[in-house]
Short mmCIF file of C-alpha atoms in Angstrom, two decimals:
data_model
loop_
_atom_site.label_atom_id
_atom_site.label_comp_id
_atom_site.label_asym_id
_atom_site.label_seq_id
_atom_site.Cartn_x
_atom_site.Cartn_y
_atom_site.Cartn_z
CA UNK T 24 -25.86 5.81 52.70
CA UNK T 25 -23.93 4.68 49.69
CA UNK T 26 -19.95 6.32 49.47
CA UNK T 27 -20.45 8.02 46.37
CA UNK T 28 -16.59 7.44 45.50
CA UNK T 29 -17.36 3.65 45.85
CA UNK T 30 -19.86 3.76 43.46
CA UNK T 31 -17.86 5.86 40.92
CA UNK T 32 -15.14 2.93 40.95
CA UNK T 33 -17.51 0.23 40.94
CA UNK T 34 -19.03 1.83 37.90
CA UNK T 35 -15.69 2.39 36.23
CA UNK T 36 -14.39 -1.31 37.37
CA UNK T 37 -17.60 -2.72 35.46
CA UNK T 38 -17.31 -0.71 32.45
CA UNK T 39 -13.52 -1.55 31.68
CA UNK T 40 -14.85 -5.37 32.58
CA UNK T 41 -17.35 -5.11 29.97
CA UNK T 42 -14.80 -3.46 27.53
CA UNK T 43 -12.31 -6.64 27.83
CA UNK T 44 -15.60 -9.11 27.90
CA UNK T 45 -16.56 -7.77 24.28
CA UNK T 46 -12.84 -8.59 22.72
CA UNK T 47 -11.59 -11.61 24.76
CA UNK T 48 -13.16 -14.10 22.13
CA UNK T 49 -11.05 -12.83 19.47
CA UNK T 50 -7.62 -12.79 21.40
CA UNK T 51 -5.44 -15.93 21.26
CA UNK T 52 -2.12 -17.42 22.33
CA UNK T 53 0.84 -17.90 19.49
CA UNK T 54 3.17 -20.45 20.13
CA UNK T 55 6.19 -20.59 17.87
CA UNK T 56 9.77 -22.36 18.32
CA UNK T 57 10.74 -21.35 21.66
CA UNK T 58 8.76 -18.24 21.80
CA UNK T 59 5.41 -17.12 22.96
CA UNK T 60 2.99 -13.97 22.09
CA UNK T 61 -0.50 -12.82 21.54
CA UNK T 62 -2.55 -11.86 18.85
CA UNK T 63 -5.86 -11.25 17.75
CA UNK T 64 -8.50 -12.20 14.99
CA UNK T 65 -7.99 -9.70 12.37
CA UNK T 66 -10.33 -11.34 9.56
CA UNK T 67 -12.08 -14.75 9.70
CA UNK T 68 -9.04 -17.38 9.52
CA UNK T 69 -6.54 -14.57 9.94
CA UNK T 70 -4.69 -13.58 12.87
CA UNK T 71 -2.67 -10.41 13.31
CA UNK T 72 0.27 -10.83 15.99
CA UNK T 73 3.96 -9.22 16.69
CA UNK T 74 6.72 -9.86 14.09
CA UNK T 75 9.39 -9.76 16.61
CA UNK T 76 7.96 -12.25 18.89
CA UNK T 77 7.61 -14.47 16.44
CA UNK T 78 10.15 -17.51 15.78
CA UNK T 79 12.03 -17.60 12.27
CA UNK T 80 11.60 -21.26 11.97
CA UNK T 81 9.34 -24.30 13.10
CA UNK T 82 5.84 -24.88 13.61
CA UNK T 83 3.24 -22.16 14.99
CA UNK T 84 0.12 -22.79 16.70
CA UNK T 85 -2.42 -20.87 18.37
CA UNK T 86 -4.42 -21.50 21.23
CA UNK T 87 -7.71 -20.25 21.89
CA UNK T 88 -9.83 -19.51 24.81
CA UNK T 89 -11.41 -22.80 25.12
CA UNK T 90 -8.04 -24.47 25.31
CA UNK T 91 -8.08 -25.93 22.08
CA UNK T 92 -4.81 -25.44 19.84
CA UNK T 93 -4.69 -25.16 16.09
CA UNK T 94 -1.92 -25.09 13.64
CA UNK T 95 -1.32 -21.96 12.04
CA UNK T 96 0.58 -20.84 8.79
CA UNK T 97 2.50 -17.49 8.60
CA UNK T 98 0.70 -15.76 5.48
CA UNK T 99 3.21 -13.01 5.58
CA UNK T 100 5.31 -10.87 7.98
CA UNK T 101 6.84 -7.57 8.05
CA UNK T 102 9.88 -6.87 10.13
CA UNK T 103 9.81 -2.90 9.62
CA UNK T 104 6.45 -2.30 10.92
CA UNK T 105 6.50 -5.41 13.46
CA UNK T 106 3.44 -7.01 12.04
CA UNK T 107 2.81 -10.68 11.03
CA UNK T 108 -0.22 -12.16 9.84
CA UNK T 109 -1.15 -15.75 10.37
CA UNK T 110 -3.73 -18.22 8.90
CA UNK T 111 -5.75 -20.77 10.55
CA UNK T 112 -8.69 -22.73 10.47
CA UNK T 113 -11.22 -21.10 12.48
CA UNK T 114 -13.50 -19.10 10.07
CA UNK T 115 -16.30 -19.03 12.80
CA UNK T 116 -14.30 -16.91 15.12
CA UNK T 117 -15.53 -12.84 15.15
CA UNK T 118 -12.96 -10.91 13.98
CA UNK T 119 -11.85 -7.52 15.97
CA UNK T 120 -12.96 -4.28 14.00
CA UNK T 121 -10.02 -1.89 14.18
CA UNK T 122 -10.36 1.98 14.67
CA UNK T 123 -8.12 4.48 13.15
CA UNK T 124 -8.88 6.62 16.21
CA UNK T 125 -5.56 8.00 17.98
CA UNK T 126 -5.96 8.19 21.63
CA UNK T 127 -5.63 11.48 23.74
CA UNK T 128 -2.45 11.88 25.93
CA UNK T 129 -3.24 10.88 29.47
CA UNK T 130 -6.35 8.96 28.21
CA UNK T 131 -6.52 5.28 29.69
CA UNK T 132 -6.22 1.88 27.37
CA UNK T 133 -6.21 -1.53 28.00
CA UNK T 134 -4.25 -3.93 26.67
CA UNK T 135 -5.97 -7.44 26.15
CA UNK T 136 -3.78 -10.37 25.71
CA UNK T 137 -3.57 -14.17 26.43
CA UNK T 138 -1.77 -16.45 28.70
CA UNK T 139 -1.99 -19.92 27.36
CA UNK T 140 -5.07 -19.09 25.49
CA UNK T 141 -6.69 -17.48 28.45
CA UNK T 142 -7.35 -13.57 28.17
CA UNK T 143 -5.43 -11.11 30.47
CA UNK T 144 -5.99 -7.41 30.79
CA UNK T 145 -3.86 -4.70 31.86
CA UNK T 146 -4.74 -0.96 32.26
CA UNK T 147 -2.46 1.85 31.55
CA UNK T 148 -2.39 5.38 30.37
CA UNK T 149 -1.37 6.88 26.83
CA UNK T 150 2.27 8.48 27.92
CA UNK T 151 3.17 9.80 24.35
CA UNK T 152 1.11 10.74 21.16
CA UNK T 153 3.27 11.91 18.29
CA UNK T 154 2.58 12.07 14.45
CA UNK T 155 3.56 9.75 11.63
CA UNK T 156 7.27 8.27 11.95
CA UNK T 157 9.57 5.67 10.63
CA UNK T 158 10.76 2.62 12.63
CA UNK T 159 14.55 1.96 12.67
CA UNK T 160 14.20 -0.51 9.94
CA UNK T 161 12.18 1.71 7.86
CA UNK T 162 8.82 0.82 8.49
CA UNK T 163 6.04 3.74 8.33
CA UNK T 164 4.06 4.03 11.10
CA UNK T 165 0.84 6.21 11.22
CA UNK T 166 0.90 7.67 14.63
CA UNK T 167 3.72 7.31 17.70
CA UNK T 168 1.77 5.86 20.55
CA UNK T 169 3.53 4.81 23.75
CA UNK T 170 1.84 3.08 26.82
CA UNK T 171 2.49 3.33 30.63
CA UNK T 172 1.77 -0.24 31.21
CA UNK T 173 3.75 -3.51 31.93
CA UNK T 174 3.70 -5.85 28.90
CA UNK T 175 4.95 -9.39 29.25
CA UNK T 176 6.96 -10.92 26.34
CA UNK T 177 4.16 -13.47 26.21
CA UNK T 178 1.61 -10.39 25.77
CA UNK T 179 3.15 -8.83 23.00
CA UNK T 180 0.93 -8.78 20.04
CA UNK T 181 -2.04 -8.11 22.32
CA UNK T 182 -5.07 -5.70 21.35
CA UNK T 183 -5.24 -2.32 22.61
CA UNK T 184 -8.75 -0.98 23.37
CA UNK T 185 -9.50 2.78 24.26
CA UNK T 186 -11.82 3.85 26.86
CA UNK T 187 -14.64 3.63 24.70
CA UNK T 188 -13.94 0.05 24.00
CA UNK T 189 -12.53 0.91 20.35
CA UNK T 190 -9.62 -1.43 19.10
CA UNK T 191 -7.15 1.24 18.38
CA UNK T 192 -3.96 -1.12 17.69
CA UNK T 193 -1.60 -3.79 18.87
CA UNK T 194 1.08 -3.55 21.77
CA UNK T 195 4.63 -4.46 21.04
CA UNK T 196 7.54 -3.89 23.42
CA UNK T 197 10.22 -1.13 22.20
CA UNK T 198 13.22 -0.18 23.81
CA UNK T 199 12.47 0.61 27.50
CA UNK T 200 8.84 1.34 26.36
CA UNK T 201 5.55 -0.21 25.15
CA UNK T 202 4.36 1.04 21.74
CA UNK T 203 1.41 0.74 19.96
CA UNK T 204 1.29 0.03 16.37
CA UNK T 205 -1.89 1.81 15.22
CA UNK T 206 -5.03 0.20 13.53
CA UNK T 207 -4.49 2.35 10.33
CA UNK T 208 -0.94 0.71 9.88
CA UNK T 209 -2.16 -2.77 10.61
CA UNK T 210 -5.03 -2.34 8.01
CA UNK T 211 -2.44 -1.24 5.43
CA UNK T 212 0.16 -3.81 6.02
CA UNK T 213 -1.92 -6.88 6.92
CA UNK T 214 -3.91 -6.03 3.84
CA UNK T 215 -0.81 -6.31 1.75
CA UNK T 216 0.60 -9.45 3.71
CA UNK T 217 -3.04 -11.04 2.89
CA UNK T 218 -2.70 -10.41 -0.86
CA UNK T 219 0.92 -10.58 -1.24
CA UNK T 220 2.33 -12.49 1.51
CA UNK T 221 5.28 -9.73 1.74
CA UNK T 222 5.72 -6.12 1.42
CA UNK T 223 7.82 -4.89 -1.52
CA UNK T 224 10.84 -2.73 -0.68
CA UNK T 225 12.46 -0.33 -3.10
CA UNK T 226 16.08 -1.39 -4.28
CA UNK T 227 18.55 0.67 -6.04
CA UNK T 228 21.43 -1.99 -6.25
CA UNK T 229 24.19 0.32 -4.64
CA UNK T 230 26.41 0.38 -1.45
CA UNK T 231 26.38 3.88 -0.30
CA UNK T 232 28.60 5.75 2.10
CA UNK T 233 27.97 9.31 3.27
CA UNK T 234 30.33 12.17 2.56
CA UNK T 235 30.25 15.89 3.43
CA UNK T 236 30.14 18.16 0.96
CA UNK T 237 30.84 22.07 1.04
CA UNK T 238 27.10 22.80 0.50
CA UNK T 239 25.60 20.00 2.54
CA UNK T 240 26.00 15.92 2.32
CA UNK T 241 26.09 13.39 -0.06
CA UNK T 242 26.08 9.46 -0.90
CA UNK T 243 28.89 8.16 -2.16
CA UNK T 244 28.49 4.80 -4.38
CA UNK T 245 31.21 2.50 -3.04
CA UNK T 246 29.62 -0.75 -5.02
CA UNK T 247 27.10 -1.23 -7.69
CA UNK T 248 25.13 -4.41 -8.34
CA UNK T 249 25.95 -5.08 -12.01
CA UNK T 250 22.29 -6.64 -12.74
CA UNK T 251 20.57 -3.80 -10.47
CA UNK T 252 18.62 -0.77 -11.22
CA UNK T 253 21.43 1.85 -10.61
CA UNK T 254 23.86 -0.34 -13.19
CA UNK T 255 21.09 -0.01 -15.84
CA UNK T 256 20.64 3.69 -15.23
CA UNK T 257 24.34 4.40 -15.84
CA UNK T 258 25.37 5.14 -12.00
CA UNK T 259 29.11 4.21 -11.60
CA UNK T 260 31.42 3.54 -8.64
CA UNK T 261 32.54 6.38 -7.45
CA UNK T 262 29.58 8.80 -8.33
CA UNK T 263 28.17 10.96 -5.35
CA UNK T 264 24.60 11.24 -5.04
CA UNK T 265 23.49 14.77 -4.28
CA UNK T 266 19.75 15.26 -4.93
CA UNK T 267 16.70 13.21 -5.34
CA UNK T 268 13.65 14.42 -7.33
CA UNK T 269 15.12 18.03 -7.42
CA UNK T 270 15.53 18.06 -3.87
CA UNK T 271 19.00 18.22 -2.03
CA UNK T 272 19.94 14.81 -0.34
CA UNK T 273 19.60 15.07 3.49
CA UNK T 274 21.54 11.46 4.13
CA UNK T 275 21.90 7.92 3.42
CA UNK T 276 19.27 7.04 5.79
CA UNK T 277 16.65 9.32 4.40
CA UNK T 278 17.38 8.19 1.26
CA UNK T 279 16.80 4.43 2.02
CA UNK T 280 13.68 5.04 4.27
CA UNK T 281 12.42 6.73 0.78
CA UNK T 282 12.45 3.18 -0.89
CA UNK T 283 8.75 2.09 0.57
CA UNK T 284 6.49 -0.31 -1.02
CA UNK T 285 5.15 2.61 -3.37
CA UNK T 286 8.51 3.66 -4.42
CA UNK T 287 8.85 0.29 -6.61
CA UNK T 288 8.60 0.67 -10.36
CA UNK T 289 8.80 4.53 -10.12
CA UNK T 290 11.19 6.65 -11.78
CA UNK T 291 13.19 8.98 -9.91
CA UNK T 292 15.69 12.12 -10.97
CA UNK T 293 18.77 11.60 -9.40
CA UNK T 294 21.38 14.50 -9.17
CA UNK T 295 25.12 13.02 -9.08
CA UNK T 296 28.44 14.45 -8.92
CA UNK T 297 30.83 12.49 -11.27
CA UNK T 298 34.50 13.50 -10.97
CA UNK T 299 33.36 16.92 -9.59
CA UNK T 300 30.94 17.65 -12.29
CA UNK T 301 27.28 17.45 -12.15
CA UNK T 302 24.96 14.68 -14.02
CA UNK T 303 21.33 14.07 -13.98
CA UNK T 304 20.37 10.43 -14.32
CA UNK T 305 16.95 8.93 -14.36
CA UNK T 306 16.47 5.65 -12.18
CA UNK T 307 13.45 3.33 -12.27
CA UNK T 308 13.40 1.74 -8.41
CA UNK T 309 13.44 -1.84 -8.37
CA UNK T 310 12.22 -4.22 -5.90
CA UNK T 311 14.47 -5.84 -3.41
CA UNK T 312 14.59 -9.76 -3.71
CA UNK T 313 14.40 -10.54 -0.05
CA UNK T 314 11.83 -7.87 1.03
#
């Protein structure tokens, strides 16, 4: 008589192996100067990998499952969302179809990565699910997803699959945790990197220092770039920014985080205190040159 528990486990194991088998063809190892990571084919000739695991200089190559290595070039990278895009000569490799599905808390996920081109797999549980958030560098991530799984440094940039076999994002190493960069974020950022090679960031052209006020907080202008947007709008050193588009300022960090890609070129109404007197200024947000 067949043990029903063994049958269930065997079926579960086969299903997981099948999920991995359907995507392993698109997984590659990424080699850069003294750095190893994983990546996956996002579009023909384009690979998504983890930006933090990518060296800042030197050649980049990718190693495929058949053992061959090919040179790659950096099409673009975004430090704030930890997404980098590589170009390589392999238009015949079928890309991964990313899903915008956010997994349920406690559900199982598989990280498919690569070690010297050979596919690897690690099973873990979704340990945290949250709403849209911003990274410490100001990148907007569409959902907070954490995995309870062991992730080697060389497996960072691996593909995360849910129990249905859908590719839901990329695995990266956070502070004492493994994070998933969701498929929706990858699609948005990688799409811009493919076209522009960079992610535009807003620029005010001022140095700011938080200050406490009687009715809240402000941002004191400590320095002004003479050729920047703030100088052109008439903001001066010593001004205190207290409002932004008819809303009270909640802090310098929130102000900086509002300078995302979509902010470039927009006109904002800035409320400031100048010598204790309220002043309103219209400011057109510029684009940071080193974005």
